[in-house]
mmCIF file of C-alpha atoms and ligand atoms in Angstrom:
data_model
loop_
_atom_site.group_PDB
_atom_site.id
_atom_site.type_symbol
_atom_site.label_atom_id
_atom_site.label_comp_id
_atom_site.label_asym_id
_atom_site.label_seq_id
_atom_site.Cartn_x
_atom_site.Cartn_y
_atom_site.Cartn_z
ATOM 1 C CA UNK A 1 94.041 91.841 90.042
ATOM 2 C CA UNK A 2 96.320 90.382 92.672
ATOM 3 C CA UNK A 3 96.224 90.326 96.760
ATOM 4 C CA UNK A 4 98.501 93.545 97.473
ATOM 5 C CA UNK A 5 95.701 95.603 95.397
ATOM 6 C CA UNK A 6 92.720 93.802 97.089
ATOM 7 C CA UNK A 7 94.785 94.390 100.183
ATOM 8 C CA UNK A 8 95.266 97.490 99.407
ATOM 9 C CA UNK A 9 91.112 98.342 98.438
ATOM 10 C CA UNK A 10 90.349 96.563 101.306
ATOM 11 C CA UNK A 11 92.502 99.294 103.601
ATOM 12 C CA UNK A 12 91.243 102.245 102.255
ATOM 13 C CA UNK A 13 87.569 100.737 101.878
ATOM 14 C CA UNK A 14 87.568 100.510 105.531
ATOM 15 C CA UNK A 15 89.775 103.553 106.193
ATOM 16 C CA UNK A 16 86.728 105.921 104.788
ATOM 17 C CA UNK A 17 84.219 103.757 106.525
ATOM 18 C CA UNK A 18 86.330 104.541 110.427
ATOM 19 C CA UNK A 19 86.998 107.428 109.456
ATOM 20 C CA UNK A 20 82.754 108.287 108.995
ATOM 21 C CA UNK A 21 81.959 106.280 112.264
ATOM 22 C CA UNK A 22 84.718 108.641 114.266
ATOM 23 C CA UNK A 23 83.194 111.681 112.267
ATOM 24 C CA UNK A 24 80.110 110.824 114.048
ATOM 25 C CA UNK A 25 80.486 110.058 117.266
ATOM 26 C CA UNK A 26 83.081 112.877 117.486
ATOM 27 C CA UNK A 27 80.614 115.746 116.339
ATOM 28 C CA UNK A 28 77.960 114.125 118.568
ATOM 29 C CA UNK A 29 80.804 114.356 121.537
ATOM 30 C CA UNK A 30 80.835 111.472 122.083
ATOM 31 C CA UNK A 31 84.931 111.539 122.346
ATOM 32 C CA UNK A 32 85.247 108.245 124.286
ATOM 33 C CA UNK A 33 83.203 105.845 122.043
ATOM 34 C CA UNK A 34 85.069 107.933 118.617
ATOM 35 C CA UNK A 35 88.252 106.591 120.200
ATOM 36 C CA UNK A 36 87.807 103.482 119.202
ATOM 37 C CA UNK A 37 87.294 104.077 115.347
ATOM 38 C CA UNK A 38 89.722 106.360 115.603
ATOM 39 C CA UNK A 39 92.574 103.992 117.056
ATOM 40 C CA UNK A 40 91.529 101.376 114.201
ATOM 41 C CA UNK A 41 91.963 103.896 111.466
ATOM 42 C CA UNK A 42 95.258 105.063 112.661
ATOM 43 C CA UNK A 43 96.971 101.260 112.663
ATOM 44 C CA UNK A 44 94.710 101.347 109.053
ATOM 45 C CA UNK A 45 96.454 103.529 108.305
ATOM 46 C CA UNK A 46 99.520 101.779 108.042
ATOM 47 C CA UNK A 47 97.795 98.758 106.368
ATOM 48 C CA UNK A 48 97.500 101.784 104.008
ATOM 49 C CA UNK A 49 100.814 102.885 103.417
ATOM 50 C CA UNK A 50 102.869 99.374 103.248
ATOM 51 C CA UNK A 51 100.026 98.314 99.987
ATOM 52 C CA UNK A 52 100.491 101.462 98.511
ATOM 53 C CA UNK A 53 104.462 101.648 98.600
ATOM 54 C CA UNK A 54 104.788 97.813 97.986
ATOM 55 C CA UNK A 55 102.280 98.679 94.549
ATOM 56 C CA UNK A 56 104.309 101.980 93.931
ATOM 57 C CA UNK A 57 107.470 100.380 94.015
ATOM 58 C CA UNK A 58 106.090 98.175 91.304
ATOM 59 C CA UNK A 59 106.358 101.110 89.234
ATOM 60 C CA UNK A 60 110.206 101.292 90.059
ATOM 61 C CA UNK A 61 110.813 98.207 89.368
ATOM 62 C CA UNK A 62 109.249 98.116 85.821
ATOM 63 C CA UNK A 63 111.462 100.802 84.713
ATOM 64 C CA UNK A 64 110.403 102.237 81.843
ATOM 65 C CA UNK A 65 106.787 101.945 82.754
ATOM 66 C CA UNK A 66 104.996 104.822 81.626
ATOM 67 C CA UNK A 67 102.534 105.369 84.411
ATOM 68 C CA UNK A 68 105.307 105.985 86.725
ATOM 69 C CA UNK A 69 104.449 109.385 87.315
ATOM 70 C CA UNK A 70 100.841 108.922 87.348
ATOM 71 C CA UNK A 71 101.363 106.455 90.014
ATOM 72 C CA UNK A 72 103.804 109.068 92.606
ATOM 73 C CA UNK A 73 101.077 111.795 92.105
ATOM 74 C CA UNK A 74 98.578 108.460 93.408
ATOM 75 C CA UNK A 75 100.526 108.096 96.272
ATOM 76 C CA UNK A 76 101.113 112.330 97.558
ATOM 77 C CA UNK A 77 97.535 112.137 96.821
ATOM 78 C CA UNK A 78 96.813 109.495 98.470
ATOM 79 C CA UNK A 79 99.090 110.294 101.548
ATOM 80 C CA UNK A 80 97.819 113.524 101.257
ATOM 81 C CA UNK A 81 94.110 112.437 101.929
ATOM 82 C CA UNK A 82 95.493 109.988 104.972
ATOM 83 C CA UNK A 83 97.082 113.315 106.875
ATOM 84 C CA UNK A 84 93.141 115.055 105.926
ATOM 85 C CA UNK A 85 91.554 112.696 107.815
ATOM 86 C CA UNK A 86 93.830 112.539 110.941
ATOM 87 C CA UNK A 87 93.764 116.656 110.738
ATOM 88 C CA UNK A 88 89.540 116.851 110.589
ATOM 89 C CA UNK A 89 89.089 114.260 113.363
ATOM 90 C CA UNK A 90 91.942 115.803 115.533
ATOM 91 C CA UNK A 91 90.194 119.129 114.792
ATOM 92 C CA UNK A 92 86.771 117.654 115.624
ATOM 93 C CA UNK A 93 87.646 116.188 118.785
ATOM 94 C CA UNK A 94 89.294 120.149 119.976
ATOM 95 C CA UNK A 95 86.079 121.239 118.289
ATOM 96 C CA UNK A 96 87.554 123.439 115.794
ATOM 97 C CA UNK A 97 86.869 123.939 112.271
ATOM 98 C CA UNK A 98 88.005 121.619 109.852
ATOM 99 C CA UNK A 99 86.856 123.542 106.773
ATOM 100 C CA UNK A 100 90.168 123.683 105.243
ATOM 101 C CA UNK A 101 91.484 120.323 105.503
ATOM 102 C CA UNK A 102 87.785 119.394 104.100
ATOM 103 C CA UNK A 103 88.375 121.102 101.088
ATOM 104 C CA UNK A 104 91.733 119.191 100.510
ATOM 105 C CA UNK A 105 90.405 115.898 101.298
ATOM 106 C CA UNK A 106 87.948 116.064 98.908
ATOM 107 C CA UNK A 107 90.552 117.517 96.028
ATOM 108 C CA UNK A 108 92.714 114.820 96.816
ATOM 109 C CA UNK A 109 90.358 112.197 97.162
ATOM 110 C CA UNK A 110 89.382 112.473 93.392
ATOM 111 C CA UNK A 111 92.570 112.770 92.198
ATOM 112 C CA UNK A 112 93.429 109.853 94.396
ATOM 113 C CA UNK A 113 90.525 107.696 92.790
ATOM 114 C CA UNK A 114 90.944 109.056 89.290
ATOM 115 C CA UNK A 115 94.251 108.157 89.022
ATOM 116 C CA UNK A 116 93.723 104.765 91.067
ATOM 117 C CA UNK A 117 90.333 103.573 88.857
ATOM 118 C CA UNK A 118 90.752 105.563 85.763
ATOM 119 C CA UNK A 119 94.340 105.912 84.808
ATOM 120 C CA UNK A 120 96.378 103.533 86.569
ATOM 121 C CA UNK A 121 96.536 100.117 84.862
ATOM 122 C CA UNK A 122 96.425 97.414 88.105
ATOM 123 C CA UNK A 123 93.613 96.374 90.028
ATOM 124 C CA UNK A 124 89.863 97.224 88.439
ATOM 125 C CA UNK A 125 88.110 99.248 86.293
ATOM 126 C CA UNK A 126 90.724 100.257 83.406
HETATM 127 C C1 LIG B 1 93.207 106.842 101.726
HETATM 128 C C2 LIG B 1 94.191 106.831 100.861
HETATM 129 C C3 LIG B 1 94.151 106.077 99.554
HETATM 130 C C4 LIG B 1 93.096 105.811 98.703
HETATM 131 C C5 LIG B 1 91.632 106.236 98.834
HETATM 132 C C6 LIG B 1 93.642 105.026 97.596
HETATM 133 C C7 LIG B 1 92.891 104.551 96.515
HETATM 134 C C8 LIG B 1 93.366 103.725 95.528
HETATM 135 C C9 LIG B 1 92.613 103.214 94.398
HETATM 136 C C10 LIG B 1 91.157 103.539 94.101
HETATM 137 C C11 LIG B 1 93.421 102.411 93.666
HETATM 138 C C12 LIG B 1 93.092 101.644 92.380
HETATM 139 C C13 LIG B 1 92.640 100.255 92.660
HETATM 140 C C14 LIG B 1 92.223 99.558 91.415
HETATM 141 O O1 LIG B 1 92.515 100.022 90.309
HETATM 142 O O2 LIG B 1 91.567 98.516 91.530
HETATM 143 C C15 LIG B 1 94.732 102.426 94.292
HETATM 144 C C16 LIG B 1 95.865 101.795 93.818
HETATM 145 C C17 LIG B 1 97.157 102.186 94.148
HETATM 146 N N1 LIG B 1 97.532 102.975 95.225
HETATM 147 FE FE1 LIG B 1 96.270 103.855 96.544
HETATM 148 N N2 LIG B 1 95.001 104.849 97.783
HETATM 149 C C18 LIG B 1 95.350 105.483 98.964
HETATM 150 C C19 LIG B 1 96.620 105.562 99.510
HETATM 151 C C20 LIG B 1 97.786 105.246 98.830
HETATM 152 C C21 LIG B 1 99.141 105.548 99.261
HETATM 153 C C22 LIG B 1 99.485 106.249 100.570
HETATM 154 C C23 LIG B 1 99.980 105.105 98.274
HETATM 155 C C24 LIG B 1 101.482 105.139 98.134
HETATM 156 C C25 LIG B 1 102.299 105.763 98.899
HETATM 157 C C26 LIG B 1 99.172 104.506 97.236
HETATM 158 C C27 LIG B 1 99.652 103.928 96.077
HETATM 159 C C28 LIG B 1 98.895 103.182 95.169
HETATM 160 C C29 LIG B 1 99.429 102.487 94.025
HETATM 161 C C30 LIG B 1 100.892 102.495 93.575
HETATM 162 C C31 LIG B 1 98.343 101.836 93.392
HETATM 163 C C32 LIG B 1 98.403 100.944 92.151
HETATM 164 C C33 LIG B 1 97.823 101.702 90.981
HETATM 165 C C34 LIG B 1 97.579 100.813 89.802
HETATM 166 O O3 LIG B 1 98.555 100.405 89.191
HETATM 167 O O4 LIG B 1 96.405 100.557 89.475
HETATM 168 N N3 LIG B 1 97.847 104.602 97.600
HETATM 169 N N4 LIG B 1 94.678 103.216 95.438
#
C-alpha cells in the first residue's frame, strides 16, 4: 500500500461520487449547477489517468511480472469506464438516452474492480 495507489483510490473514489452528483442535477435539468461536478470530474479525470499509468508502468518495469496482462485489461477497462461516464452525462445534458453506454459502464466497472481488488496484487484486499 503506497501513495500512487491511495492516490489513485482516492481519484476514482471521488470520480464515481461527481460523476452521481452531475447525474443528478443533470436529469433534474438543472444543467448550470451539473456544470460544476461535471468540470471537477473531467480534471479528475486526469488525476485518474497519470495514477493509473504511473501503477501500470510498474508492471513494465518488473518485467517478468506475471500480472502484466491482468493489469493492461485494468487499465482499457478502466479507461473504458472514464469515456462511459463522459458519454452518459454528455448524453444527459442533450437529453438523450444513455442506455448503451450504461450497459458498458457497468461491464467495465466490474471488470475494472475485479481485476483492481481481486486479482491484482498492489494496494488492498488481495
Ligand atoms: C474510473 C476508472 C478506474 C477505476 C474505478 C479503477 C479502480 C481501481 C481499483 C479498484 C484498483 C485496486 C486498488 C487496490 O487494490 O487497492 C486499481 C488499481 C490500479 N489501476 Fe485503476 N481504476 C480506474 C482507472 C484506471 C486507469 C485509466 C488505469 C491505467 C491506464 C488504471 C490502472 C491501474 C493499475 C495499474 C492499478 C494497480 C493494480 C494493482 O497492482 O493492484 N486504472 N484501480
Amino acid at each position: 500500500m503506497d501513495g500512487m495507489i491511495l492516490t489513485h483510490i482516492i481519484g476514482w473514489g471521488l470520480g464515481l461520487l461527481l460523476f452521481f452528483f452531475a447525474l443528478v442535477l443533470y436529469s433534474e435539468k438543472k444543467v448550470k449547477q451539473a456544470t460544476i461536478p461535471h468540470m471537477i470530474l473531467r480534471l479528475d479525470y486526469l488525476l485518474i489517468l497519470y495514477t493509473g499509468f504511473v501503477l501500470l508502468w510498474r508492471y513494465f518495469d518488473a518485467s517478468g511480472s506475471s500480472f502484466t496482462v491482468q493489469a493492461v485489461i485494468k487499465g482499457i477497462a478502466g479507461l473504458i469506464v472514464i469515456v462511459c461516464m463522459e458519454m452518459i452525462l454528455v448524453k444527459l445534458k442533450k437529453e438523450k438516452s444513455a442506455k448503451a453506454w450504461w450497459i458498458i459502464f457497468f461491464i467495465a466497472l466490474v471488470i475494472t474492480l475485479l481485476l483492481g481488488f481481486g486479482i491484482l496484487p498492489m494496494g488492498f484486499l488481495p
